[in-house]
Short mmCIF file of C-alpha atoms in Angstrom, two decimals:
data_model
loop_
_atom_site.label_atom_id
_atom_site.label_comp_id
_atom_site.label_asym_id
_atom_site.label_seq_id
_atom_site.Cartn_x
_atom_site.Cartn_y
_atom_site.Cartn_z
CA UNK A 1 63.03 176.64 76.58
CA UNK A 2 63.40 180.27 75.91
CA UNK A 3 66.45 182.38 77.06
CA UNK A 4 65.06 186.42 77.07
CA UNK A 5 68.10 188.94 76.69
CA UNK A 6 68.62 192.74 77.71
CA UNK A 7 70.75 194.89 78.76
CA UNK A 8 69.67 198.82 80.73
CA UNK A 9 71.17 202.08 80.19
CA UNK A 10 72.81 203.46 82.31
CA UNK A 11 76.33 201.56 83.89
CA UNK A 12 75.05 199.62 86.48
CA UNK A 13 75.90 195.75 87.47
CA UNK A 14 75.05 193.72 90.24
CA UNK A 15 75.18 191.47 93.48
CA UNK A 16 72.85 189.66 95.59
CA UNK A 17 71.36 191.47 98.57
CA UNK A 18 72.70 190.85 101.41
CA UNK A 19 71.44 189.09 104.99
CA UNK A 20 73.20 188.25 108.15
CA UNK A 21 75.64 184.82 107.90
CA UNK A 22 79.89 184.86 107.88
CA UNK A 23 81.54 187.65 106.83
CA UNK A 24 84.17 188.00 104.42
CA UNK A 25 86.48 190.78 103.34
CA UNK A 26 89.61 191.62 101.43
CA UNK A 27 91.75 195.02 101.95
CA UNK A 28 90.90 196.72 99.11
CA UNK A 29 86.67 196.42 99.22
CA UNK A 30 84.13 196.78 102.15
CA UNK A 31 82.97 193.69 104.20
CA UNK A 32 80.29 191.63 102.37
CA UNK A 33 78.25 189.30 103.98
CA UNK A 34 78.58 185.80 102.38
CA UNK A 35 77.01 181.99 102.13
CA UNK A 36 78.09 178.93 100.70
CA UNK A 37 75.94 178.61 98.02
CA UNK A 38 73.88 175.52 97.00
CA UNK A 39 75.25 173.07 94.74
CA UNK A 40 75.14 173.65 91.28
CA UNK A 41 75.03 169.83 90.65
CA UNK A 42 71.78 170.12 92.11
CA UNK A 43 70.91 173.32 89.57
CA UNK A 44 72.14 172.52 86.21
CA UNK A 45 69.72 175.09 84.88
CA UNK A 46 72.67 178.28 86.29
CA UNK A 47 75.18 176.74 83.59
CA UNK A 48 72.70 175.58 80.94
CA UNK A 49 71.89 179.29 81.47
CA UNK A 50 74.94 181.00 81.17
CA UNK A 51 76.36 178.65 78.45
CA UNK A 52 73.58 179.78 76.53
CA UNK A 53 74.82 183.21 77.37
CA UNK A 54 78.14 182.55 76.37
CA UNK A 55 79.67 183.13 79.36
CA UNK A 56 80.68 179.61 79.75
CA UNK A 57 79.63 178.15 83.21
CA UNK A 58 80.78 178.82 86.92
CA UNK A 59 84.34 178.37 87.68
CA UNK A 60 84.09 176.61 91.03
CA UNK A 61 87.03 178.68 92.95
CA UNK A 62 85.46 181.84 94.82
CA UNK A 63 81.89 180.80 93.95
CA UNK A 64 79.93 182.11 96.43
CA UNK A 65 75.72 183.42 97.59
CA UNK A 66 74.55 185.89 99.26
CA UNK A 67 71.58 186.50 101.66
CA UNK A 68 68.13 185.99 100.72
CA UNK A 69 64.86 184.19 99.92
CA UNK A 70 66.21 183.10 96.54
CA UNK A 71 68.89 180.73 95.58
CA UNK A 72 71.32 182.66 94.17
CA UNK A 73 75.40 182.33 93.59
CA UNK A 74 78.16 184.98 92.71
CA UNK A 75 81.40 184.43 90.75
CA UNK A 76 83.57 184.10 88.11
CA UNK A 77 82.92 181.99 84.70
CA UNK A 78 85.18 179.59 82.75
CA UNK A 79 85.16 182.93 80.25
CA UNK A 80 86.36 185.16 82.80
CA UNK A 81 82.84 186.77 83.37
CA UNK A 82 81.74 187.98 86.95
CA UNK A 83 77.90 186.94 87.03
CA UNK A 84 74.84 186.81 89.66
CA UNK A 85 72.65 183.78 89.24
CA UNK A 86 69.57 183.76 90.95
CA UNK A 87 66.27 181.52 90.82
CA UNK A 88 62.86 182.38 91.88
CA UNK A 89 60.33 179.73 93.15
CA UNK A 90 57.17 178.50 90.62
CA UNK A 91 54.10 179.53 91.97
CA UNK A 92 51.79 176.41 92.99
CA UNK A 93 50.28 175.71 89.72
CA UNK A 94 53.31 175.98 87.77
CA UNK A 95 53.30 179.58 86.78
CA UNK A 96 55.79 182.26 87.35
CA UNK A 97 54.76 185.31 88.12
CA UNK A 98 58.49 186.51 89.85
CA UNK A 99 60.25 186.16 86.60
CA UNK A 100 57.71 187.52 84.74
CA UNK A 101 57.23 190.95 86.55
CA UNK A 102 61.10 191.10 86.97
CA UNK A 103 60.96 190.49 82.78
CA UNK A 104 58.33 193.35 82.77
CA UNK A 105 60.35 195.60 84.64
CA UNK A 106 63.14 194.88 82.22
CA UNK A 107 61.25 195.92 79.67
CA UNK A 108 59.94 199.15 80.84
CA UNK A 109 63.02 200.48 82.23
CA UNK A 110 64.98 199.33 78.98
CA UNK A 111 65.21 202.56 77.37
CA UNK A 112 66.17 204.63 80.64
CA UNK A 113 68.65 207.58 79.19
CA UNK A 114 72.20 207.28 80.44
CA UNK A 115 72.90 209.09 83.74
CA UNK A 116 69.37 208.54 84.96
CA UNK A 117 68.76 208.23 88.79
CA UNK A 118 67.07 205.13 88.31
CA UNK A 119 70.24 202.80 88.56
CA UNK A 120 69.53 199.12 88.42
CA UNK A 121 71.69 195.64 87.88
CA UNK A 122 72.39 194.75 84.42
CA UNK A 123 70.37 192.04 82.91
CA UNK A 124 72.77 189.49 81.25
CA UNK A 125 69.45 186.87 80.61
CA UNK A 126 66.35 184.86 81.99
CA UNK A 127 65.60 181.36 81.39
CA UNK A 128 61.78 182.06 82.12
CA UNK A 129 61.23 178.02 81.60
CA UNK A 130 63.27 177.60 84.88
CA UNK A 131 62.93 180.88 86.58
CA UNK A 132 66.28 181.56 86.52
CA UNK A 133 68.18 185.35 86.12
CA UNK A 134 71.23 186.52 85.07
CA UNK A 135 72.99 189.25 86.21
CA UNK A 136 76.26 191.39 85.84
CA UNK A 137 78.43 191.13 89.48
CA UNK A 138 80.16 193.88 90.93
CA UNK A 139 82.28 192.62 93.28
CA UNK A 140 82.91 195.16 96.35
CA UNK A 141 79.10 196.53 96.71
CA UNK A 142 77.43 196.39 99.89
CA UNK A 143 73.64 196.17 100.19
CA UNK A 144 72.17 199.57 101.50
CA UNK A 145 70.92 197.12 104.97
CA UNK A 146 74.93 197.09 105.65
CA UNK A 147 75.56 200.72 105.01
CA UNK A 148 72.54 201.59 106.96
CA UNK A 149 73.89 199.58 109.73
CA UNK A 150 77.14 201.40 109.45
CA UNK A 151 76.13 204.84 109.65
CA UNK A 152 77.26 204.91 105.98
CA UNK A 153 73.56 205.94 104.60
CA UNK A 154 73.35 209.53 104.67
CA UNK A 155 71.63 212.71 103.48
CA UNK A 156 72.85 212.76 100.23
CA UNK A 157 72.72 208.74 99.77
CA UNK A 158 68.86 209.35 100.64
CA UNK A 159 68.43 212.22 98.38
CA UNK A 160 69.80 209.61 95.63
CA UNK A 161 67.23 207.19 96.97
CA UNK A 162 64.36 209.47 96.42
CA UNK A 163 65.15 210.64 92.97
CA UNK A 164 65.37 207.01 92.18
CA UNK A 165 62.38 205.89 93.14
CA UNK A 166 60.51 209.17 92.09
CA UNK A 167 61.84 208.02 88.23
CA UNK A 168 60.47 204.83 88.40
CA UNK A 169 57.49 206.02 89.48
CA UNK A 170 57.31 207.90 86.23
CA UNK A 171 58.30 204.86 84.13
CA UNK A 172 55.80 205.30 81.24
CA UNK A 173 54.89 208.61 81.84
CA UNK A 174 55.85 212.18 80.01
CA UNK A 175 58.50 212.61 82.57
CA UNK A 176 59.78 209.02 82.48
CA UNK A 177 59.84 208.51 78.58
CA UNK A 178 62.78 207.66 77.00
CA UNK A 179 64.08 209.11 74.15
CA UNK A 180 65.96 206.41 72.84
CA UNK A 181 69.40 207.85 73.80
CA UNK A 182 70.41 204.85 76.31
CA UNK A 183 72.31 203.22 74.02
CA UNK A 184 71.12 199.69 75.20
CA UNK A 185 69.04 197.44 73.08
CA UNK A 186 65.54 197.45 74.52
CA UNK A 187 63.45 193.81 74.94
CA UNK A 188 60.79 193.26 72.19
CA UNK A 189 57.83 194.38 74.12
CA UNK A 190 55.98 192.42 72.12
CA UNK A 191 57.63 189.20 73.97
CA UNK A 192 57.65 190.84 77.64
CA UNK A 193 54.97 189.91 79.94
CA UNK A 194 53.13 192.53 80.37
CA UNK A 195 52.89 194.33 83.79
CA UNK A 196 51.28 192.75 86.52
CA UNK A 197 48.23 195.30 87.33
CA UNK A 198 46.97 192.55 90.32
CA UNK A 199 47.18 194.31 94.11
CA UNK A 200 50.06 193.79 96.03
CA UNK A 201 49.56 191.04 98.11
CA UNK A 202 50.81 193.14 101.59
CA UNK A 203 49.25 193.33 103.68
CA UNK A 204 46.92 189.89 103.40
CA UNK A 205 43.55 191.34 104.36
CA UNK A 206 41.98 187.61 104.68
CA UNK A 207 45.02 187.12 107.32
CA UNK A 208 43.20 190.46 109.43
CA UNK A 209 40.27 188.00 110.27
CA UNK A 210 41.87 184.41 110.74
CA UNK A 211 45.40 182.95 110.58
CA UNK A 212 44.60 179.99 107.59
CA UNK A 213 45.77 177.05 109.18
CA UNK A 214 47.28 175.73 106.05
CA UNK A 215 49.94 178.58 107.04
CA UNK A 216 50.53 177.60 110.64
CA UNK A 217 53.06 174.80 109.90
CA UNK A 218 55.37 177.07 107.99
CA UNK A 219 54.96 179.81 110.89
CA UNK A 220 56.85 180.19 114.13
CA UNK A 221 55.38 180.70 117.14
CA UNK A 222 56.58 184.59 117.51
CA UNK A 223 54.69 184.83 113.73
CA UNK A 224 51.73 183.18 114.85
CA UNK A 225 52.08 185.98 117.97
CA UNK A 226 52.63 188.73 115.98
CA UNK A 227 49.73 188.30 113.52
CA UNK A 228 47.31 187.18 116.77
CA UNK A 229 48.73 191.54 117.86
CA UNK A 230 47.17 192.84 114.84
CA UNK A 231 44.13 190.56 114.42
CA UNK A 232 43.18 191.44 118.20
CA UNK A 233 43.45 195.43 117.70
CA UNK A 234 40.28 196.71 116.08
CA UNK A 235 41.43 199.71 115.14
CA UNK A 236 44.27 198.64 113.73
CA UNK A 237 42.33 196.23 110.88
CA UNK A 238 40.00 198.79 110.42
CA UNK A 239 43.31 201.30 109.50
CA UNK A 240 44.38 198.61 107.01
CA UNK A 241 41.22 198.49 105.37
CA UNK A 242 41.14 202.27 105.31
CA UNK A 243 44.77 202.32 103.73
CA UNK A 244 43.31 199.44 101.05
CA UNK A 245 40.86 201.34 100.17
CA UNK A 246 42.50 204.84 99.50
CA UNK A 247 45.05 202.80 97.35
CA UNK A 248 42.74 201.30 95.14
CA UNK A 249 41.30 205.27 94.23
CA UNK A 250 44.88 206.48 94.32
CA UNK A 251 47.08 207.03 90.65
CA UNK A 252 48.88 204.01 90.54
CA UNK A 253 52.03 203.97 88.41
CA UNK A 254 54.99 201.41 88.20
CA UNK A 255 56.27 200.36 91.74
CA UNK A 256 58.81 198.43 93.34
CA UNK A 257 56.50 197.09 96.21
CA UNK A 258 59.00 195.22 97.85
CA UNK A 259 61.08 198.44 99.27
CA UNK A 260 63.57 197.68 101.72
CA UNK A 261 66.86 198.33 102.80
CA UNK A 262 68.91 195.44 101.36
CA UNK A 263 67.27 196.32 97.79
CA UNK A 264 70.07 199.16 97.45
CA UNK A 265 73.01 198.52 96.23
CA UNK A 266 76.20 201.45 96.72
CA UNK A 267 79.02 201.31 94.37
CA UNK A 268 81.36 203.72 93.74
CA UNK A 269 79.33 206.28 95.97
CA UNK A 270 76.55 205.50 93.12
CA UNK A 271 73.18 204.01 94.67
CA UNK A 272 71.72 201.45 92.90
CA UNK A 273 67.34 199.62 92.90
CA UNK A 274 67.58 195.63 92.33
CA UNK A 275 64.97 192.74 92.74
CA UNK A 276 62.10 193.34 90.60
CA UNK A 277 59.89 190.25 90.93
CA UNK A 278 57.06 192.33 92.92
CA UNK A 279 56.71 195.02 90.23
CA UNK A 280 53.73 196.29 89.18
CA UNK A 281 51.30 199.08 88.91
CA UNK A 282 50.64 199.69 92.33
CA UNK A 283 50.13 203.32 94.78
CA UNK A 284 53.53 205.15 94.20
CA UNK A 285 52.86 205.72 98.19
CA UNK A 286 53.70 201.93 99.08
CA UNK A 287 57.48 202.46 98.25
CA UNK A 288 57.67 205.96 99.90
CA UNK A 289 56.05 204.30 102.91
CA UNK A 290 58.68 201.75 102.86
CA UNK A 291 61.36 203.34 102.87
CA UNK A 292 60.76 205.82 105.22
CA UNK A 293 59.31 202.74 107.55
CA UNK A 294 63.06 201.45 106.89
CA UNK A 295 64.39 204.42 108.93
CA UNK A 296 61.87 204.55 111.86
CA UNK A 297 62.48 200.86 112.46
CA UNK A 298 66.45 201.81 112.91
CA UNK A 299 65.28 204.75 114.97
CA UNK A 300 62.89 201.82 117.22
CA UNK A 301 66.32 200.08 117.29
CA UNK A 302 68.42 202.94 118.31
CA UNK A 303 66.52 202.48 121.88
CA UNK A 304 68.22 199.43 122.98
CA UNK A 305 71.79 200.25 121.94
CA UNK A 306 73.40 200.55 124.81
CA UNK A 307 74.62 204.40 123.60
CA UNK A 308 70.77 205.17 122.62
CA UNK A 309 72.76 205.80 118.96
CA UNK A 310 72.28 203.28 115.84
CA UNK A 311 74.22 200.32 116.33
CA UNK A 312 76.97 199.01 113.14
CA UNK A 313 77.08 196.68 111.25
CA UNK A 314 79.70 194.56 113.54
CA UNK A 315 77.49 195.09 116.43
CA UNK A 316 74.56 192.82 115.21
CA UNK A 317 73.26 191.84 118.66
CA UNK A 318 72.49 194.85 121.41
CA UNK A 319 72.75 193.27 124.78
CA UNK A 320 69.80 193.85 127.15
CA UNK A 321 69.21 196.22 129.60
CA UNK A 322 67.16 197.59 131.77
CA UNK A 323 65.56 200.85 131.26
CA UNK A 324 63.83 203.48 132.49
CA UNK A 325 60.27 204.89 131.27
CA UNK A 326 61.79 208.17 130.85
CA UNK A 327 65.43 206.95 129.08
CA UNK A 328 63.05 204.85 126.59
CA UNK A 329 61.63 208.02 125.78
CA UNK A 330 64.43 210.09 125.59
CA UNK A 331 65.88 207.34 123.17
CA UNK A 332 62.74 207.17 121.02
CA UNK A 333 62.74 210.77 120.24
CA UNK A 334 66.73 211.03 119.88
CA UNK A 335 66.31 208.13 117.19
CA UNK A 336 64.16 209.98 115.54
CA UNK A 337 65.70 213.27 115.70
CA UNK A 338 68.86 211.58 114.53
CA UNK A 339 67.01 209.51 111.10
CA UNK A 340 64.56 212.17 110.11
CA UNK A 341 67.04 214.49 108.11
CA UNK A 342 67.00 211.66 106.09
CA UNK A 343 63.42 211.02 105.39
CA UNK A 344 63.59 214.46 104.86
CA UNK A 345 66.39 214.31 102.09
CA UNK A 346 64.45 211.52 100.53
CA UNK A 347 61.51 212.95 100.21
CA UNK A 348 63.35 216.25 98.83
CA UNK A 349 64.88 214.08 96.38
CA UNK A 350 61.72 212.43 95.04
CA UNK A 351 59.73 215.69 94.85
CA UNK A 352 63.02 217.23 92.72
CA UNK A 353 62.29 214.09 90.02
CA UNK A 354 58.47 214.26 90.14
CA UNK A 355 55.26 216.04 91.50
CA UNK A 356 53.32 213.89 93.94
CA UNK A 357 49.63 213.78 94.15
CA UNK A 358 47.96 215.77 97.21
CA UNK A 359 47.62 212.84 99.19
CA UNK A 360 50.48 210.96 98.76
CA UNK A 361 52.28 211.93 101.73
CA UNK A 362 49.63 210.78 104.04
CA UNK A 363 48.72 207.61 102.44
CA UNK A 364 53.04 206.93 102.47
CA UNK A 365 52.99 207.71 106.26
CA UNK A 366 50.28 204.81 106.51
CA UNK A 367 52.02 202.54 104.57
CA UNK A 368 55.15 202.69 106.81
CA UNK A 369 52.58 202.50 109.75
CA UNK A 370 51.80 198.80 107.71
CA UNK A 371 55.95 198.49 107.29
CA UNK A 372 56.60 197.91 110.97
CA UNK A 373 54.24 195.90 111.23
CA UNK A 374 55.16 194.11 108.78
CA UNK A 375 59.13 194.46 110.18
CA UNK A 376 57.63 192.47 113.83
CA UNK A 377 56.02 189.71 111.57
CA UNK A 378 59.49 189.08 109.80
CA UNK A 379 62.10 188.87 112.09
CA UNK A 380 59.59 186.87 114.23
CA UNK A 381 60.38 184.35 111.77
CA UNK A 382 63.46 182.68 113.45
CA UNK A 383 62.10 183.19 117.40
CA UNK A 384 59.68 181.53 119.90
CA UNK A 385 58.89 184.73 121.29
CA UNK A 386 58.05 188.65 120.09
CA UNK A 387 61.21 190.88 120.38
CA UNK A 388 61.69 194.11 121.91
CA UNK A 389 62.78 196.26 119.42
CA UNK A 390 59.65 195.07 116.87
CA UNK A 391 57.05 195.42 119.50
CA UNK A 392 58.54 198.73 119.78
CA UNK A 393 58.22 199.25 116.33
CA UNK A 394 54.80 197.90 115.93
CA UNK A 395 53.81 200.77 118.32
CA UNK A 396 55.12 203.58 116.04
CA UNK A 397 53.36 201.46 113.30
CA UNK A 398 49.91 201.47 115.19
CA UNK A 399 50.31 205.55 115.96
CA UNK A 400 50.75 206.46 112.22
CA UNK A 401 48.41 204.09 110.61
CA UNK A 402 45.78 205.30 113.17
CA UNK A 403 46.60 209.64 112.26
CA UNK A 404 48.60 209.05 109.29
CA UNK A 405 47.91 212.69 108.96
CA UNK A 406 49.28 213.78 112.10
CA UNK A 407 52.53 212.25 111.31
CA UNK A 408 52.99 213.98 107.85
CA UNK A 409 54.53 216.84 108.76
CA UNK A 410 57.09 215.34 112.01
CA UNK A 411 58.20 212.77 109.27
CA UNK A 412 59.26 215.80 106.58
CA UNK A 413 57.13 214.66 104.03
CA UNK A 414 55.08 218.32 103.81
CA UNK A 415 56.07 220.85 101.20
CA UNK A 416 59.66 221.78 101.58
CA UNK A 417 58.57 225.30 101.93
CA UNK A 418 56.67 224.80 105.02
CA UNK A 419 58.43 224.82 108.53
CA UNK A 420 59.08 221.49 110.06
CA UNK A 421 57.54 221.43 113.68
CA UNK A 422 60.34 219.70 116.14
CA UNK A 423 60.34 215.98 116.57
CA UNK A 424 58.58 215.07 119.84
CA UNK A 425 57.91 211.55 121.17
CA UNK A 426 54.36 212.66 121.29
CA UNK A 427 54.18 213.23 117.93
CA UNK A 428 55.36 209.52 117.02
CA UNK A 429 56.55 207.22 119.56
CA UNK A 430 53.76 206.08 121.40
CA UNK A 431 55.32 206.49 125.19
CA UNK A 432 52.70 203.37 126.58
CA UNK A 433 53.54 201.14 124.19
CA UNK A 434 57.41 201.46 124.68
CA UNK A 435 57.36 200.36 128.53
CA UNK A 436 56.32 196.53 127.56
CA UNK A 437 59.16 196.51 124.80
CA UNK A 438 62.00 196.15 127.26
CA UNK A 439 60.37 192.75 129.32
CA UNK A 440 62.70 190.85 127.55
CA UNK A 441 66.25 191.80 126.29
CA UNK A 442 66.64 193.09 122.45
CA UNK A 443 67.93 189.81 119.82
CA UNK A 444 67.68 190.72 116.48
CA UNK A 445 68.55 193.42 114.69
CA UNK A 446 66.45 194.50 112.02
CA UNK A 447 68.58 193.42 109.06
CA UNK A 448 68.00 189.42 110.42
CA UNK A 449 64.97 189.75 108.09
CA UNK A 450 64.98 190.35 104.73
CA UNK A 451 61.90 189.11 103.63
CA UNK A 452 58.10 190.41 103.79
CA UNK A 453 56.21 188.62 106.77
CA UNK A 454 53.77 186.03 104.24
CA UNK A 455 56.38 185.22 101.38
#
């Protein structure tokens, strides 16, 4: 059994991301969304692990989990240290392929120089024998899904966001080499897996002919709905395989590839990138997309709120309500108008840390074309029927992954310089595909699911 140590550069230490469950607070730090967390009797690898770290093992008072795929608990140690446990599942023949691109990630980003923009949780230790990760807590952060919700995730939050990404997009590179000034001790490379250089596995092109009935069982009918809506548009598959297709020619470079929301961390007004166990060398446009599909899917949302603004965090459930073809429009655009400065101030961040390639942009707008798509698969998970808001959303999706270059310049991602046009529903909300979102009242909001549609 091996135990793999590291620590990063600059100050950063970490919590769990965060889902939807009871809520618990204190006066003195921000509401955090909290589970009771599985029994460590039934996990003896979490102490084994931090005993070997010397941390001695949980203290049971105030342990605690958080929201997510993963097992995972939060707390205090016999020793007095605040950790984050978490485990990732074995792949079906008894590899681990998580842990070890999380491991690789930890190796690559070892080295960052202090004060970099590329913030990211502290690795205490691994226990790669039983996929399990240790990590520094910080008691008091909220998960960017929770400051998105509350307004809370603004310009200059973005702008962070952007130059964060943009460095770990140069990870490796000229621009992204360290100069040995972190003042961290770095993971024998020789000993870290090396990085995973396999295509990201979203979206499943087999999936674009047939559903694999070895899936359906773990699928709920609104999933099995959802993927029957893409396999039944034509031109929707054959955008995919376009998208595939200009990836694999594209510069790849390290990538997150599992962009979302609740993978931010805010401290201290300091943004932080966790959950590395889909890195790899992938199209630097796939986390661009993401996050800039992040924001259109709040705009989508920001129709059915009863003020046509985004909702917060408290108000997880917009009641239904009828509406008008011409007030769904209205709201479309107004959601748009009202998230695009902050595309904008991402993608002004991310140009600021690094110079994209030519077609970046476009192949980004695609990809969050695929990312609300991929938004209606996920919160179909938990319903019988297709929502509102993500049919909605899938609608936007469909219009920029079929003119991803039409889109470039409404979205902000076109050279600063340039003159944005003014957002019109036209240019992304696809006003016939709206109408049939409102046939049934809005349930979920979009942080309900945290997880890509086939993991």
């Amino acid at each position: 059994m091996t135990t793999t140590t590291s620590t990063t550069a600059a100050p950063t230490e970490a919590v769990a991301t965060a889902s939807t469950a009871a809520t618990a607070s204190t006066a003195d730090a921000p509401a955090l969304i909290r589970f009771r967390p599985t029994g460590l009797d039934t996990a003896p690898e979490v102490n084994a692990l931090l005993e070997r770290l010397g941390f001695g093992p949980f203290a049971p008072d105030g342990l605690t989990a958080f929201g997510g795929r993963n097992d995972n608990w939060a707390g205090t140690t016999t020793r007095g240290r605040q950790v984050f446990v978490k485990t990732v599942a074995r792949a079906p023949d008894g590899s681990r392929p998580e842990i070890d691109r999380a491991l690789a990630f930890e190796a690559t980003a070892a080295r960052l120089p202090a004060g970099s923009p590329l913030r990211t949780p502290e690795h205490l230790g691994t226990d790669r024998e039983s996929a399990v990760s240790a990590f520094r807590l910080l008691p008091g952060s909220r998960s960017g899904s929770e400051v998105a919700l509350d307004g809370d995730f603004d310009e200059a939050l973005c702008r962070e966001a952007g130059r964060a990404v943009a460095t770990l997009h140069t990870l490796g590179t000229a621009d992204g080499a360290s100069d040995g000034a972190s003042g961290g001790e770095a993971p024998d490379p020789a000993s870290a897996p090396a990085i995973d250089t396999g295509e990201a596995p979203l979206p499943p092109m087999r999936w674009l002919r047939a559903f694999p009935w070895s899936e359906v069982q773990d699928r709920s009918m609104a999933q099995i709905a959802a993927w029957k809506l893409v396999q039944d548009d034509t031109e929707v598959v054959a955008a995919l395989h376009r998208l595939r297709e200009r990836e694999r020619t594209a510069p790849h470079t390290p990538a997150h590839c599992d962009l979302r929301f609740d993978q931010f961390l805010v401290h201290d007004g300091q943004l932080f990138l966790c959950d590395w166990e889909e890195f790899r060398l992938a199209d630097p446009a796939r986390d661009v997309g993401a996050f800039v599909g992040e924001w259109l899917f709040q705009a989508t949302y920001s129709v059915f709120a009863p003020t046509g603004e985004p909702t917060s965090a408290k108000d997880a459930v917009a009641p239904g309500f009828d509406l008008s073809h011409e007030e769904i429009v209205e709201r479309g655009a107004a959601g748009l108008r009202h998230h695009i400065p902050r595309i904008a101030a991402f993608w002004q961040g991310y140009t600021e840390c690094r110079t994209p390639d030519p077609e970046l942009a476009e192949r980004a707008v695609g990809f969050a074309g695929w990312h609300l798509y991929d938004r209606l698969i996920a919160t179909a998970q938990a319903h019988a029927v297709l929502n509102p808001v993500a049919r909605a959303a899938a609608g936007i999706g469909r219009t920029l992954l079929l003119n991803p270059a039409g889109a470039v310049a409404t979205l902000r991602l076109a050279d600063p310089a340039v003159p944005h046009p003014a957002v019109t529903p036209a240019a992304v909300v696809p006003a016939a595909v709206l109408p049939t979102a409102v046939a049934h009242p809005a349930q979920p909001h979009p942080a309900d699911a945290p997880s890509g549609s086939p993991r």
